[in-house]
Short mmCIF file of C-alpha atoms in Angstrom, two decimals:
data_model
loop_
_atom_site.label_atom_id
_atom_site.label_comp_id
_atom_site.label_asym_id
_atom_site.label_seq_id
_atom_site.Cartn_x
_atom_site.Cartn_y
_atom_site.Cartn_z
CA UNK A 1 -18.63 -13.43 -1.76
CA UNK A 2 -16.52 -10.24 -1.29
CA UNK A 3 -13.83 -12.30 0.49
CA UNK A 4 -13.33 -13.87 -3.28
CA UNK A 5 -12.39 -10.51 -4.16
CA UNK A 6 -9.87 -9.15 -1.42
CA UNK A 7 -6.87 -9.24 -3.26
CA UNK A 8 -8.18 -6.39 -5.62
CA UNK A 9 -7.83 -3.85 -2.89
CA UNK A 10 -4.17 -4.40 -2.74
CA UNK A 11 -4.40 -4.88 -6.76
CA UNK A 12 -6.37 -2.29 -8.15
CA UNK A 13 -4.57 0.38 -6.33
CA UNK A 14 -1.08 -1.25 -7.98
CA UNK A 15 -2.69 -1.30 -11.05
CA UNK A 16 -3.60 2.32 -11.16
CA UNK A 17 0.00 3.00 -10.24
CA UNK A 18 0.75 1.30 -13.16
CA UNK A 19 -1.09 3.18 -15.49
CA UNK A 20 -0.99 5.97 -14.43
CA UNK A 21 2.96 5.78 -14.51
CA UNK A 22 2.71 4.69 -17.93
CA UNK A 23 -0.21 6.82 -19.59
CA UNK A 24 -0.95 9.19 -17.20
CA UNK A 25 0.90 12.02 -18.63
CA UNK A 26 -1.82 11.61 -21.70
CA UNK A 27 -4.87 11.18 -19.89
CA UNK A 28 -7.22 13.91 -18.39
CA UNK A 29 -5.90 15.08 -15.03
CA UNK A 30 -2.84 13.02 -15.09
CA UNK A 31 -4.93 9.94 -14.70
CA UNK A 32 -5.58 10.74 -11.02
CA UNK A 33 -9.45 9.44 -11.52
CA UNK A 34 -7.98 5.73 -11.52
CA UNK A 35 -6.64 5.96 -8.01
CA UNK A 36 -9.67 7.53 -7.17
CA UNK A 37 -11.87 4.89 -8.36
CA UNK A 38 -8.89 2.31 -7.14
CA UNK A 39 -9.47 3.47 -3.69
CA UNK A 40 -13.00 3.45 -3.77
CA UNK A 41 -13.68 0.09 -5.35
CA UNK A 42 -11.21 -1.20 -2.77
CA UNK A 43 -13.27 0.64 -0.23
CA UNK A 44 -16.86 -0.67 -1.07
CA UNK A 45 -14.89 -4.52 -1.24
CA UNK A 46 -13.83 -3.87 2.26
CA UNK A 47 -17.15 -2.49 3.24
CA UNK A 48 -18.52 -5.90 1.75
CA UNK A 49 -15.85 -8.35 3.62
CA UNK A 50 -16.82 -6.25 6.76
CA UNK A 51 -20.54 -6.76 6.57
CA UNK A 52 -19.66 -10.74 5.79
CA UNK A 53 -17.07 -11.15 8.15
CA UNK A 54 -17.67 -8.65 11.46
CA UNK A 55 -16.94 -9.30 14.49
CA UNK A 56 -16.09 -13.57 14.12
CA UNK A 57 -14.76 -14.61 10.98
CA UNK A 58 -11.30 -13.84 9.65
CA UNK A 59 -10.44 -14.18 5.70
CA UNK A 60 -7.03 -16.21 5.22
CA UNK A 61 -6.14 -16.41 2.01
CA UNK A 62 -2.47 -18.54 1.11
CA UNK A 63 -0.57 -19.18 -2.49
CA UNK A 64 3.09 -21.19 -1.94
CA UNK A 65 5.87 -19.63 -3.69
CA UNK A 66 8.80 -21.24 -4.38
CA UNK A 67 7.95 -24.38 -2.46
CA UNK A 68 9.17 -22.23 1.34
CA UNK A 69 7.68 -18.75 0.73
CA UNK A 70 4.06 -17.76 0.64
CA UNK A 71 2.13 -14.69 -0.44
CA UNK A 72 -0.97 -14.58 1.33
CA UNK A 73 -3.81 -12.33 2.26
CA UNK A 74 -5.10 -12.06 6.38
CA UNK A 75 -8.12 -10.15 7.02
CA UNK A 76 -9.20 -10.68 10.63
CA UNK A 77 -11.23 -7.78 12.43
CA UNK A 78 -8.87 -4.85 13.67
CA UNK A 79 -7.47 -5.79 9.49
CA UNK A 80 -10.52 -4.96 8.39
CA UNK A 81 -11.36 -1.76 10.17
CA UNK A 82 -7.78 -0.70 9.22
CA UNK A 83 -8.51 -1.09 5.33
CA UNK A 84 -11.57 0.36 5.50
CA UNK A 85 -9.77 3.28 7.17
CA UNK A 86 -7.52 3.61 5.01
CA UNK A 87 -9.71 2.90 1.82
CA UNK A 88 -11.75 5.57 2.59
CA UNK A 89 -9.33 8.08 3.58
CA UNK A 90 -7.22 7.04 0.32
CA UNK A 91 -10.35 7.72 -1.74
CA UNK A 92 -10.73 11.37 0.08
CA UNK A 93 -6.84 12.79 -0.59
CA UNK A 94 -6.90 11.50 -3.90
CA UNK A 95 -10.47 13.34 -4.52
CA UNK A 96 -8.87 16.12 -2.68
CA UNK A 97 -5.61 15.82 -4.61
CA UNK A 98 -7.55 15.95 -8.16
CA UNK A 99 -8.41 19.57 -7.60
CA UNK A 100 -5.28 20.33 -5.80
CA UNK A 101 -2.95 19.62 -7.96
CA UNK A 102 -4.73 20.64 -11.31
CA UNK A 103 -2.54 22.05 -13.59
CA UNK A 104 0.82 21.09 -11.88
CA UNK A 105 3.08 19.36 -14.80
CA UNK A 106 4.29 16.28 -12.82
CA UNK A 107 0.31 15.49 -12.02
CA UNK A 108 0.87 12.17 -13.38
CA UNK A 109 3.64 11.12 -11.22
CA UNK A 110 2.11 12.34 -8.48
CA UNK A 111 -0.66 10.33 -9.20
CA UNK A 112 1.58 7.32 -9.70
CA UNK A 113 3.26 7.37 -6.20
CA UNK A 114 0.13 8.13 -4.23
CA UNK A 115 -1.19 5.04 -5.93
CA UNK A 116 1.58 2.93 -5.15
CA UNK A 117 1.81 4.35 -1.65
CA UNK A 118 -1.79 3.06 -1.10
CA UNK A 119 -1.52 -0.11 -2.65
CA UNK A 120 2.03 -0.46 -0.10
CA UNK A 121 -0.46 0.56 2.87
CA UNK A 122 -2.90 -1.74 2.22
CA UNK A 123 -0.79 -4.65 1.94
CA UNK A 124 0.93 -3.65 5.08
CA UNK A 125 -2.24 -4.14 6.53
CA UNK A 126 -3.12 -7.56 5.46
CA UNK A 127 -0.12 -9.73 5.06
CA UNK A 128 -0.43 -12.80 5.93
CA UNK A 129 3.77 -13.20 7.14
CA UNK A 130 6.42 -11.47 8.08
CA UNK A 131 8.19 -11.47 4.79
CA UNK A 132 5.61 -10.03 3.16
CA UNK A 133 4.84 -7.59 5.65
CA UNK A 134 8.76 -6.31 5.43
CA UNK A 135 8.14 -5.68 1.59
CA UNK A 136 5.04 -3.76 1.71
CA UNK A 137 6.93 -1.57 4.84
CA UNK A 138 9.85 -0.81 2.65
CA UNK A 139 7.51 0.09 -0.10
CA UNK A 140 5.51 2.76 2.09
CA UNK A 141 8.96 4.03 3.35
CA UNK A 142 9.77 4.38 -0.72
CA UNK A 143 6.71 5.80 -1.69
CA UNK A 144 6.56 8.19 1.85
CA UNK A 145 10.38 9.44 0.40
CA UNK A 146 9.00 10.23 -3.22
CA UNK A 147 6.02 11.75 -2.18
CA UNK A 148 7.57 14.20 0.48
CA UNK A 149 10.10 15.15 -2.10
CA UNK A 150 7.49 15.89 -4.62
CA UNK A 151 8.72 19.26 -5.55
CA UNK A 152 12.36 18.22 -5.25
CA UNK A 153 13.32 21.52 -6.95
CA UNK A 154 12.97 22.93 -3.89
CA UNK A 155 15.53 22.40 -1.41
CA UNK A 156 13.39 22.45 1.43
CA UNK A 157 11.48 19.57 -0.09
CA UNK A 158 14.37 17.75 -0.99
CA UNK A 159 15.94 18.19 2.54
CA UNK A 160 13.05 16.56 3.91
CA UNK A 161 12.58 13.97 1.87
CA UNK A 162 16.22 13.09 2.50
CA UNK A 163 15.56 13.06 6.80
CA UNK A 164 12.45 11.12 6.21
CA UNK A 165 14.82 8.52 4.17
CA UNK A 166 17.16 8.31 6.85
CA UNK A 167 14.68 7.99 9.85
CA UNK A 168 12.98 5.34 8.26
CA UNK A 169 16.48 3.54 7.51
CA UNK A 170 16.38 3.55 11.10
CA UNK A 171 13.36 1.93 11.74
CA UNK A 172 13.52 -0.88 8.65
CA UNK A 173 17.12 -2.27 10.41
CA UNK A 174 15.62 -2.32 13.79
CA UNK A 175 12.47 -4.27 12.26
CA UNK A 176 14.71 -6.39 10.04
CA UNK A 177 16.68 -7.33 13.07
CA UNK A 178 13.49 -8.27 14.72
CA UNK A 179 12.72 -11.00 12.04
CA UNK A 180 15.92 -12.28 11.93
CA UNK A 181 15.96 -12.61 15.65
CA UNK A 182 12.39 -14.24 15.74
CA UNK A 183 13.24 -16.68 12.50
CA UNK A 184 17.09 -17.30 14.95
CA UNK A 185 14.69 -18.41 17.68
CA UNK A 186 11.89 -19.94 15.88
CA UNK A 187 14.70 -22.47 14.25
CA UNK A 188 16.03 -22.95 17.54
CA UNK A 189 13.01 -24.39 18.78
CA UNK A 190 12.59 -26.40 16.00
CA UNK A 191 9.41 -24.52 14.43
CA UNK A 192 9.33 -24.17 10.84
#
């Protein structure tokens, strides 16, 4: 029954980015009570799909795109102990964050990225292929850059957004090498 559901942790988080970015500066708190309640929903889903699922069954969930690519959804068990991890510790810095951040002016935007960043870390977690799984690491690099630069006024901020930027460079060529080595090798061998 919750397995039906498991996309909405990935996609309530992205929608709360996506109001917040829009309509956040008008709501109460900079809208920061949707990623709360974006985290938490997605936590109590993955509580659900663990008490269905633990320790045997695994949740594989496939759409074809564009007839070679797939988006997909792959829950197995060390999956979902990692979104419930990170569900629940989501739902605790944003909680945190709501009281932290009262009364700064870019709340909303804040808001926005941490939402993002969360829906990025959560799909990180279940992909379901490689692809996908390079997307959502890209996006957490993205997000990790805007949210360490925060208060980019401040050149210590900025200066460290900007080494985080380039260290993850780093790390996105060395694991985009690794796919095009494995896909080099896979076609070799005549896998698909």
């Amino acid at each position: 029954m919750y397995a039906d559901y498991a996309y909405l942790i990935v996609g309530l988080p992205v929608l709360a980015f996506i109001l917040t970015i829009f309509f956040g500066w008008h709501l109460p708190r900079g809208g920061g009570f949707l990623t709360v309640l974006a985290t938490f929903i997605g936590f109590l889903i993955s509580a659900g799909i663990f008490l269905e699922t633990f320790p045997e069954k695994v949740v594989h969930q496939s759409m074809h795109w564009f007839a070679t690519l797939n988006v997909g959804i792959l829950i197995d068990p060390l999956a979902i102990v990692m979104l419930l991890m990170v569900t629940f510790v989501c739902t605790l810095i944003h909680t945190y964050a709501l009281g932290y951040m009262n009364g700064d002016p870019g709340m909303a935007r804040y808001f926005a990225e941490a939402g993002l960043f969360t829906a990025a870390m959560l799909g990180l977690v279940y992909s379901d292929n490689l692809l996908q799984l390079f997307i959502f690491w890209e996006l957490v690099g993205l997000c990790s850059y805007l949210l360490i630069g925060f208060w980019y006024r401040k050149p210590s901020a900025a200066s460290a957004a900007k080494k985080a930027f380039l260290t993850t460079r780093v790390g996105d060529v060395m694991f985009l090498a690794g796919i095009i080595l494995l896909y080099n090798n896979m076609a070799k061998i005549g896998l698909p």
